[in-house]
PDB file of C-alpha atoms in Angstrom:
ATOM      1  CA  MET A  17      -0.202   0.184  -0.046  1.00 51.00           C
ATOM      2  CA  THR A  18       1.588   3.166  -1.164  1.00 57.00           C
ATOM      3  CA  ALA A  19      -0.269   5.621   1.457  1.00 81.00           C
ATOM      4  CA  SER A  20      -1.040   4.828   5.188  1.00 93.00           C
ATOM      5  CA  PRO A  21      -4.675   4.744   5.299  1.00 98.00           C
ATOM      6  CA  THR A  22      -6.860   7.664   6.920  1.00 98.00           C
ATOM      7  CA  ILE A  23      -8.819   6.229   9.928  1.00 98.00           C
ATOM      8  CA  VAL A  24     -12.413   6.852   9.802  1.00 98.00           C
ATOM      9  CA  LEU A  25     -13.788   6.183  13.455  1.00 99.00           C
ATOM     10  CA  VAL A  26     -17.647   5.722  13.098  1.00 98.00           C
ATOM     11  CA  HIS A  27     -19.775   6.134  16.641  1.00 98.00           C
ATOM     12  CA  GLY A  28     -22.881   4.247  17.772  1.00 98.00           C
ATOM     13  CA  ALA A  29     -26.218   4.688  19.332  1.00 98.00           C
ATOM     14  CA  PHE A  30     -26.554   6.885  22.334  1.00 98.00           C
ATOM     15  CA  ALA A  31     -23.253   8.812  21.815  1.00 96.00           C
ATOM     16  CA  ASP A  32     -21.768  10.782  19.392  1.00 96.00           C
ATOM     17  CA  ALA A  33     -18.363  11.709  17.682  1.00 97.00           C
ATOM     18  CA  ALA A  34     -16.897  12.593  21.413  1.00 96.00           C
ATOM     19  CA  SER A  35     -17.016   9.056  22.600  1.00 97.00           C
ATOM     20  CA  TRP A  36     -14.264   8.335  20.611  1.00 98.00           C
ATOM     21  CA  ALA A  37     -12.502  11.018  21.823  1.00 98.00           C
ATOM     22  CA  PRO A  38      -9.487   9.381  23.891  1.00 98.00           C
ATOM     23  CA  VAL A  39      -8.717   6.907  21.200  1.00 98.00           C
ATOM     24  CA  THR A  40      -8.921   9.984  18.692  1.00 98.00           C
ATOM     25  CA  LYS A  41      -6.092  11.929  20.821  1.00 98.00           C
ATOM     26  CA  LEU A  42      -4.163   8.850  21.101  1.00 98.00           C
ATOM     27  CA  LEU A  43      -4.079   8.143  17.205  1.00 98.00           C
ATOM     28  CA  LEU A  44      -3.192  11.961  16.266  1.00 98.00           C
ATOM     29  CA  ASP A  45      -0.404  11.903  18.561  1.00 98.00           C
ATOM     30  CA  HIS A  46       1.023   8.850  16.760  1.00 97.00           C
ATOM     31  CA  GLY A  47       0.536  10.710  13.302  1.00 97.00           C
ATOM     32  CA  HIS A  48      -2.305   9.225  11.717  1.00 98.00           C
ATOM     33  CA  ARG A  49      -4.660  10.813   9.794  1.00 98.00           C
ATOM     34  CA  VAL A  50      -8.037  10.484  11.652  1.00 98.00           C
ATOM     35  CA  LEU A  51     -11.951  11.570  10.728  1.00 98.00           C
ATOM     36  CA  VAL A  52     -14.413  11.018  13.222  1.00 98.00           C
ATOM     37  CA  PRO A  53     -17.672  12.142  11.188  1.00 98.00           C
ATOM     38  CA  PRO A  54     -21.163  12.443  12.952  1.00 97.00           C
ATOM     39  CA  VAL A  55     -23.643   9.513  12.248  1.00 98.00           C
ATOM     40  CA  PRO A  56     -27.280  10.558  11.582  1.00 97.00           C
ATOM     41  CA  ASN A  57     -28.889   7.512  13.653  1.00 97.00           C
ATOM     42  CA  ARG A  58     -31.791   7.640  11.543  1.00 96.00           C
ATOM     43  CA  SER A  59     -31.708   4.549   9.692  1.00 97.00           C
ATOM     44  CA  LEU A  60     -28.998   1.813   8.734  1.00 98.00           C
ATOM     45  CA  SER A  61     -29.197   2.330   4.885  1.00 98.00           C
ATOM     46  CA  GLY A  62     -29.396   6.196   5.541  1.00 98.00           C
ATOM     47  CA  ASP A  63     -26.234   6.064   8.093  1.00 98.00           C
ATOM     48  CA  ALA A  64     -24.167   3.642   5.954  1.00 98.00           C
ATOM     49  CA  ALA A  65     -24.346   6.079   2.797  1.00 98.00           C
ATOM     50  CA  ALA A  66     -24.019   9.255   5.029  1.00 98.00           C
ATOM     51  CA  ILE A  67     -20.759   7.437   5.973  1.00 98.00           C
ATOM     52  CA  ARG A  68     -19.741   5.932   2.488  1.00 98.00           C
ATOM     53  CA  SER A  69     -19.864   9.773   1.539  1.00 98.00           C
ATOM     54  CA  VAL A  70     -17.395  10.949   3.998  1.00 98.00           C
ATOM     55  CA  VAL A  71     -15.350   8.047   3.024  1.00 98.00           C
ATOM     56  CA  GLU A  72     -15.438   8.371  -0.587  1.00 98.00           C
ATOM     57  CA  GLN A  73     -14.136  11.797  -0.232  1.00 98.00           C
ATOM     58  CA  VAL A  74     -11.174  10.834   1.276  1.00 98.00           C
ATOM     59  CA  ASP A  75      -8.153  11.040  -0.600  1.00 96.00           C
ATOM     60  CA  GLY A  76      -6.577   7.429  -0.529  1.00 97.00           C
ATOM     61  CA  PRO A  77      -7.080   4.237   1.317  1.00 98.00           C
ATOM     62  CA  VAL A  78      -9.725   4.177   4.302  1.00 98.00           C
ATOM     63  CA  LEU A  79      -9.672   1.925   7.478  1.00 98.00           C
ATOM     64  CA  LEU A  80     -13.269   2.084   8.796  1.00 98.00           C
ATOM     65  CA  ALA A  81     -13.708   1.650  12.932  1.00 99.00           C
ATOM     66  CA  GLY A  82     -17.295   1.265  13.867  1.00 98.00           C
ATOM     67  CA  HIS A  83     -18.457   0.995  17.609  1.00 98.00           C
ATOM     68  CA  SER A  84     -21.798  -0.686  18.621  1.00 98.00           C
ATOM     69  CA  TYR A  85     -24.373   0.371  16.532  1.00 98.00           C
ATOM     70  CA  GLY A  86     -21.433   1.860  14.226  1.00 98.00           C
ATOM     71  CA  GLY A  87     -20.250  -1.755  13.426  1.00 98.00           C
ATOM     72  CA  ALA A  88     -23.516  -2.475  11.399  1.00 98.00           C
ATOM     73  CA  VAL A  89     -22.967   0.738   9.880  1.00 98.00           C
ATOM     74  CA  ILE A  90     -19.446   0.207   8.395  1.00 98.00           C
ATOM     75  CA  THR A  91     -20.550  -3.529   7.680  1.00 98.00           C
ATOM     76  CA  VAL A  92     -22.538  -1.680   4.673  1.00 98.00           C
ATOM     77  CA  ALA A  93     -20.761   1.244   4.226  1.00 98.00           C
ATOM     78  CA  GLY A  94     -17.432  -0.436   4.161  1.00 98.00           C
ATOM     79  CA  VAL A  95     -18.193  -1.579   0.612  1.00 98.00           C
ATOM     80  CA  ALA A  96     -16.689   1.597  -0.819  1.00 98.00           C
ATOM     81  CA  GLU A  97     -13.899   1.127  -3.067  1.00 98.00           C
ATOM     82  CA  ASN A  98     -11.146   2.892  -1.426  1.00 98.00           C
ATOM     83  CA  VAL A  99     -11.838   1.153   2.278  1.00 98.00           C
ATOM     84  CA  VAL A 100      -9.420  -1.403   2.676  1.00 98.00           C
ATOM     85  CA  GLY A 101     -10.149  -2.837   6.249  1.00 98.00           C
ATOM     86  CA  LEU A 102     -12.639  -2.621   9.112  1.00 98.00           C
ATOM     87  CA  VAL A 103     -12.277  -2.856  12.869  1.00 99.00           C
ATOM     88  CA  TYR A 104     -15.145  -3.467  15.121  1.00 98.00           C
ATOM     89  CA  VAL A 105     -15.111  -2.152  18.466  1.00 98.00           C
ATOM     90  CA  ALA A 106     -17.811  -4.072  20.985  1.00 98.00           C
ATOM     91  CA  ALA A 107     -20.072  -3.878  17.690  1.00 98.00           C
ATOM     92  CA  TYR A 108     -22.554  -5.590  15.427  1.00 98.00           C
ATOM     93  CA  ALA A 109     -21.133  -7.576  12.646  1.00 98.00           C
ATOM     94  CA  LEU A 110     -24.418  -8.094  10.445  1.00 98.00           C
ATOM     95  CA  GLU A 111     -24.526 -10.556   7.735  1.00 98.00           C
ATOM     96  CA  GLU A 112     -26.065  -9.546   4.369  1.00 98.00           C
ATOM     97  CA  GLY A 113     -30.052  -9.188   4.988  1.00 98.00           C
ATOM     98  CA  GLU A 114     -29.835  -9.358   8.686  1.00 98.00           C
ATOM     99  CA  SER A 115     -30.737  -6.893  11.299  1.00 98.00           C
ATOM    100  CA  LEU A 116     -29.938  -5.500  14.535  1.00 97.00           C
ATOM    101  CA  GLY A 117     -33.169  -6.913  15.999  1.00 96.00           C
ATOM    102  CA  ALA A 118     -32.543 -10.417  14.326  1.00 97.00           C
ATOM    103  CA  LEU A 119     -28.947 -10.848  15.558  1.00 97.00           C
ATOM    104  CA  GLN A 120     -29.536  -9.693  18.921  1.00 96.00           C
ATOM    105  CA  GLY A 121     -32.929 -11.960  19.263  1.00 95.00           C
ATOM    106  CA  GLY A 122     -30.583 -14.806  19.014  1.00 96.00           C
ATOM    107  CA  PHE A 123     -29.118 -14.288  22.484  1.00 97.00           C
ATOM    108  CA  PRO A 124     -30.116 -13.602  26.046  1.00 96.00           C
ATOM    109  CA  ASP A 125     -30.829  -9.696  26.215  1.00 95.00           C
ATOM    110  CA  SER A 126     -28.515  -7.334  27.765  1.00 96.00           C
ATOM    111  CA  ALA A 127     -29.124  -4.968  30.462  1.00 95.00           C
ATOM    112  CA  LEU A 128     -29.759  -2.379  28.183  1.00 96.00           C
ATOM    113  CA  ALA A 129     -33.102  -4.177  26.612  1.00 94.00           C
ATOM    114  CA  GLU A 130     -35.344  -3.194  29.995  1.00 96.00           C
ATOM    115  CA  HIS A 131     -34.376   0.339  30.185  1.00 98.00           C
ATOM    116  CA  LEU A 132     -35.147   1.755  26.545  1.00 98.00           C
ATOM    117  CA  VAL A 133     -36.945   4.582  26.362  1.00 98.00           C
ATOM    118  CA  TYR A 134     -39.135   5.809  23.285  1.00 98.00           C
ATOM    119  CA  ALA A 135     -40.149   9.055  21.937  1.00 97.00           C
ATOM    120  CA  PRO A 136     -41.553  10.283  18.929  1.00 96.00           C
ATOM    121  CA  TYR A 137     -39.882  12.728  16.381  1.00 96.00           C
ATOM    122  CA  PRO A 138     -41.008  14.731  13.690  1.00 95.00           C
ATOM    123  CA  ILE A 139     -40.994  13.605   9.923  1.00 92.00           C
ATOM    124  CA  GLU A 140     -41.870  16.064   7.348  1.00 91.00           C
ATOM    125  CA  GLY A 141     -44.955  14.727   5.522  1.00 91.00           C
ATOM    126  CA  ALA A 142     -45.048  11.591   7.466  1.00 91.00           C
ATOM    127  CA  GLU A 143     -46.412  10.130  10.506  1.00 92.00           C
ATOM    128  CA  PRO A 144     -43.871  10.569  13.415  1.00 95.00           C
ATOM    129  CA  GLY A 145     -40.818   8.548  14.018  1.00 96.00           C
ATOM    130  CA  THR A 146     -40.138   6.964  16.797  1.00 98.00           C
ATOM    131  CA  ASP A 147     -36.664   7.811  18.799  1.00 98.00           C
ATOM    132  CA  VAL A 148     -35.058   5.065  21.291  1.00 98.00           C
ATOM    133  CA  SER A 149     -32.749   6.475  24.234  1.00 98.00           C
ATOM    134  CA  VAL A 150     -31.678   4.702  27.506  1.00 98.00           C
ATOM    135  CA  ALA A 151     -33.164   6.071  30.463  1.00 98.00           C
ATOM    136  CA  ILE A 152     -30.863   8.864  32.000  1.00 98.00           C
ATOM    137  CA  ASP A 153     -30.882   7.022  35.753  1.00 97.00           C
ATOM    138  CA  ALA A 154     -30.019   3.613  34.160  1.00 97.00           C
ATOM    139  CA  PHE A 155     -27.468   5.207  31.501  1.00 97.00           C
ATOM    140  CA  PRO A 156     -24.535   5.483  33.752  1.00 96.00           C
ATOM    141  CA  ALA A 157     -24.598   1.975  34.620  1.00 96.00           C
ATOM    142  CA  VAL A 158     -25.822  -0.029  31.600  1.00 96.00           C
ATOM    143  CA  PHE A 159     -24.023   2.195  28.846  1.00 97.00           C
ATOM    144  CA  ALA A 160     -21.248   4.281  30.874  1.00 96.00           C
ATOM    145  CA  GLY A 161     -20.160   1.547  33.055  1.00 93.00           C
ATOM    146  CA  GLY A 162     -16.345   2.563  34.346  1.00 94.00           C
ATOM    147  CA  LEU A 163     -16.423   5.900  33.562  1.00 96.00           C
ATOM    148  CA  ASP A 164     -15.935   8.699  36.253  1.00 95.00           C
ATOM    149  CA  PRO A 165     -19.770   9.133  37.657  1.00 95.00           C
ATOM    150  CA  ASP A 166     -19.666  12.837  36.727  1.00 96.00           C
ATOM    151  CA  GLU A 167     -18.910  12.109  33.052  1.00 95.00           C
ATOM    152  CA  ALA A 168     -21.462   9.404  32.926  1.00 96.00           C
ATOM    153  CA  LYS A 169     -24.066  11.993  34.077  1.00 96.00           C
ATOM    154  CA  VAL A 170     -23.112  14.529  31.550  1.00 96.00           C
ATOM    155  CA  LEU A 171     -23.029  11.540  28.978  1.00 96.00           C
ATOM    156  CA  ALA A 172     -26.626  10.270  29.630  1.00 97.00           C
ATOM    157  CA  VAL A 173     -28.065  13.794  29.498  1.00 97.00           C
ATOM    158  CA  SER A 174     -26.599  14.281  26.258  1.00 96.00           C
ATOM    159  CA  GLN A 175     -26.717  10.987  24.231  1.00 96.00           C
ATOM    160  CA  ARG A 176     -27.821  10.935  20.546  1.00 95.00           C
ATOM    161  CA  PRO A 177     -31.052   8.605  20.361  1.00 97.00           C
ATOM    162  CA  LEU A 178     -31.364   6.120  17.667  1.00 98.00           C
ATOM    163  CA  SER A 179     -34.279   5.810  15.063  1.00 98.00           C
ATOM    164  CA  ALA A 180     -36.332   2.464  15.890  1.00 97.00           C
ATOM    165  CA  VAL A 181     -36.637   1.602  12.140  1.00 96.00           C
ATOM    166  CA  ALA A 182     -32.712   1.082  12.388  1.00 97.00           C
ATOM    167  CA  PHE A 183     -33.175  -1.989  14.746  1.00 96.00           C
ATOM    168  CA  GLY A 184     -35.328  -3.749  12.255  1.00 96.00           C
ATOM    169  CA  GLU A 185     -33.593  -2.640   8.923  1.00 98.00           C
ATOM    170  CA  PRO A 186     -31.770  -5.413   6.960  1.00 98.00           C
ATOM    171  CA  ALA A 187     -28.062  -4.995   5.921  1.00 98.00           C
ATOM    172  CA  SER A 188     -28.014  -4.617   2.164  1.00 98.00           C
ATOM    173  CA  VAL A 189     -24.402  -5.825   2.223  1.00 98.00           C
ATOM    174  CA  ALA A 190     -21.695  -7.168   4.296  1.00 98.00           C
ATOM    175  CA  ALA A 191     -18.465  -5.709   3.542  1.00 98.00           C
ATOM    176  CA  TRP A 192     -16.742  -8.053   5.833  1.00 98.00           C
ATOM    177  CA  ARG A 193     -16.899 -10.645   3.091  1.00 98.00           C
ATOM    178  CA  THR A 194     -14.897  -8.496   0.737  1.00 98.00           C
ATOM    179  CA  LYS A 195     -12.328  -6.592   3.122  1.00 98.00           C
ATOM    180  CA  PRO A 196     -10.393  -7.986   5.555  1.00 98.00           C
ATOM    181  CA  ALA A 197     -11.205  -7.159   9.695  1.00 98.00           C
ATOM    182  CA  TRP A 198     -10.621  -7.195  13.156  1.00 98.00           C
ATOM    183  CA  GLY A 199     -12.450  -7.036  16.279  1.00 98.00           C
ATOM    184  CA  ILE A 200     -12.715  -6.246  19.842  1.00 98.00           C
ATOM    185  CA  VAL A 201     -14.996  -7.760  22.450  1.00 98.00           C
ATOM    186  CA  SER A 202     -15.816  -5.967  25.629  1.00 98.00           C
ATOM    187  CA  SER A 203     -16.237  -8.724  27.808  1.00 98.00           C
ATOM    188  CA  ALA A 204     -17.863  -7.239  30.662  1.00 97.00           C
ATOM    189  CA  ASP A 205     -20.677  -5.171  28.001  1.00 98.00           C
ATOM    190  CA  ARG A 206     -24.123  -4.838  29.597  1.00 97.00           C
ATOM    191  CA  THR A 207     -25.296  -2.948  26.516  1.00 98.00           C
ATOM    192  CA  ILE A 208     -24.423  -5.506  24.169  1.00 98.00           C
ATOM    193  CA  ASN A 209     -24.457  -9.170  25.129  1.00 97.00           C
ATOM    194  CA  PRO A 210     -20.737 -10.350  24.613  1.00 98.00           C
ATOM    195  CA  ASP A 211     -21.695 -13.281  22.887  1.00 98.00           C
ATOM    196  CA  VAL A 212     -23.619 -11.265  19.795  1.00 98.00           C
ATOM    197  CA  GLU A 213     -20.172  -9.654  19.434  1.00 98.00           C
ATOM    198  CA  ARG A 214     -18.221 -12.858  19.535  1.00 98.00           C
ATOM    199  CA  PHE A 215     -20.866 -14.556  17.287  1.00 98.00           C
ATOM    200  CA  GLY A 216     -20.633 -12.044  14.656  1.00 98.00           C
ATOM    201  CA  TYR A 217     -16.782 -11.861  14.548  1.00 98.00           C
ATOM    202  CA  GLN A 218     -16.502 -15.726  14.221  1.00 98.00           C
ATOM    203  CA  ARG A 219     -19.080 -15.753  11.480  1.00 98.00           C
ATOM    204  CA  ALA A 220     -17.142 -12.779   9.741  1.00 98.00           C
ATOM    205  CA  SER A 221     -13.820 -14.882   9.964  1.00 97.00           C
ATOM    206  CA  LEU A 222     -12.186 -11.651  11.509  1.00 98.00           C
ATOM    207  CA  ARG A 223      -8.359 -11.737  11.006  1.00 97.00           C
ATOM    208  CA  SER A 224      -7.945 -11.563  14.725  1.00 97.00           C
ATOM    209  CA  VAL A 225     -10.166 -10.687  17.979  1.00 98.00           C
ATOM    210  CA  VAL A 226      -8.926  -9.506  20.985  1.00 98.00           C
ATOM    211  CA  GLU A 227     -10.973  -9.392  24.412  1.00 98.00           C
ATOM    212  CA  VAL A 228     -11.128  -6.947  26.853  1.00 98.00           C
ATOM    213  CA  ASP A 229     -12.298  -6.679  30.444  1.00 97.00           C
ATOM    214  CA  ALA A 230     -14.153  -3.335  29.527  1.00 96.00           C
ATOM    215  CA  PRO A 231     -17.721  -1.985  29.767  1.00 96.00           C
ATOM    216  CA  HIS A 232     -19.305  -1.071  26.391  1.00 98.00           C
ATOM    217  CA  LEU A 233     -17.345   2.203  26.194  1.00 98.00           C
ATOM    218  CA  VAL A 234     -14.002   0.608  26.035  1.00 98.00           C
ATOM    219  CA  MET A 235     -12.820   3.441  23.753  1.00 98.00           C
ATOM    220  CA  ARG A 236     -12.895   5.444  26.636  1.00 97.00           C
ATOM    221  CA  THR A 237     -12.010   3.348  29.381  1.00 97.00           C
ATOM    222  CA  HIS A 238      -9.075   1.533  27.739  1.00 98.00           C
ATOM    223  CA  PRO A 239      -8.189   3.699  24.683  1.00 98.00           C
ATOM    224  CA  GLU A 240      -4.451   2.143  24.383  1.00 98.00           C
ATOM    225  CA  ALA A 241      -6.231  -1.536  23.645  1.00 98.00           C
ATOM    226  CA  VAL A 242      -8.547   0.013  20.800  1.00 98.00           C
ATOM    227  CA  VAL A 243      -5.671   1.735  19.457  1.00 98.00           C
ATOM    228  CA  GLY A 244      -3.460  -1.332  19.842  1.00 98.00           C
ATOM    229  CA  VAL A 245      -5.970  -3.217  17.601  1.00 98.00           C
ATOM    230  CA  ILE A 246      -6.388  -0.369  15.253  1.00 98.00           C
ATOM    231  CA  GLU A 247      -2.605  -0.076  14.545  1.00 98.00           C
ATOM    232  CA  THR A 248      -2.247  -4.029  14.189  1.00 98.00           C
ATOM    233  CA  ALA A 249      -4.811  -3.449  11.349  1.00 98.00           C
ATOM    234  CA  LEU A 250      -2.406  -0.864   9.752  1.00 98.00           C
ATOM    235  CA  ALA A 251       0.680  -3.082  10.230  1.00 97.00           C
ATOM    236  CA  ASP A 252      -1.327  -6.148   8.669  1.00 97.00           C
ATOM    237  CA  LEU A 253      -2.524  -4.140   5.680  1.00 96.00           C
ATOM    238  CA  GLY A 254       1.010  -3.089   5.224  1.00 91.00           C
TER     239      GLY A 254
END
């Protein structure tokens, strides 16, 4: 490979680009080119199209890293021609034709399931949509475990909801079928059942999978471990 890939970090549901901040800083300190675009969190196809648009405007190769729902997004967006690899971070690795709900449905619910909150949001010229978020009082323990309690409280009231339609929308393609991929399992995850992560990664025949004794926001609690996997991917890509 003639140029080192630009690393594009893709956030998940109930979070935003700032969820990657500790990893972003380390990667920049190490001299990497990094982009951390916002994900609309409106639909899987729309979110993937938004990220693919960002990727295709990058001059040169791209390594996509997705956290949580961001893993589903990169699974679809990763078919962009200049994407050379995928990194799944406590994430969903969907099969073509599979939805988040279908993948999760094969495993016991995580602690997240009983703490989801639903609220309408307006859609111009159509029936209102439904936003899904995490109950504020449950957010620190269920989603932001391992973080400073004051930081978790801030994240709880500034979370970015995910439209309910995204849970049932099937992936139109699975980029891991044609692109090399690497993964991180958060073994103390209370948002996604870690077995969902393990199953998806095994099915996708990831080149390597690292298990970290970490909660869902492993990028914030163990940024060095996440950067280590991203840099392993870069080294493998040459």
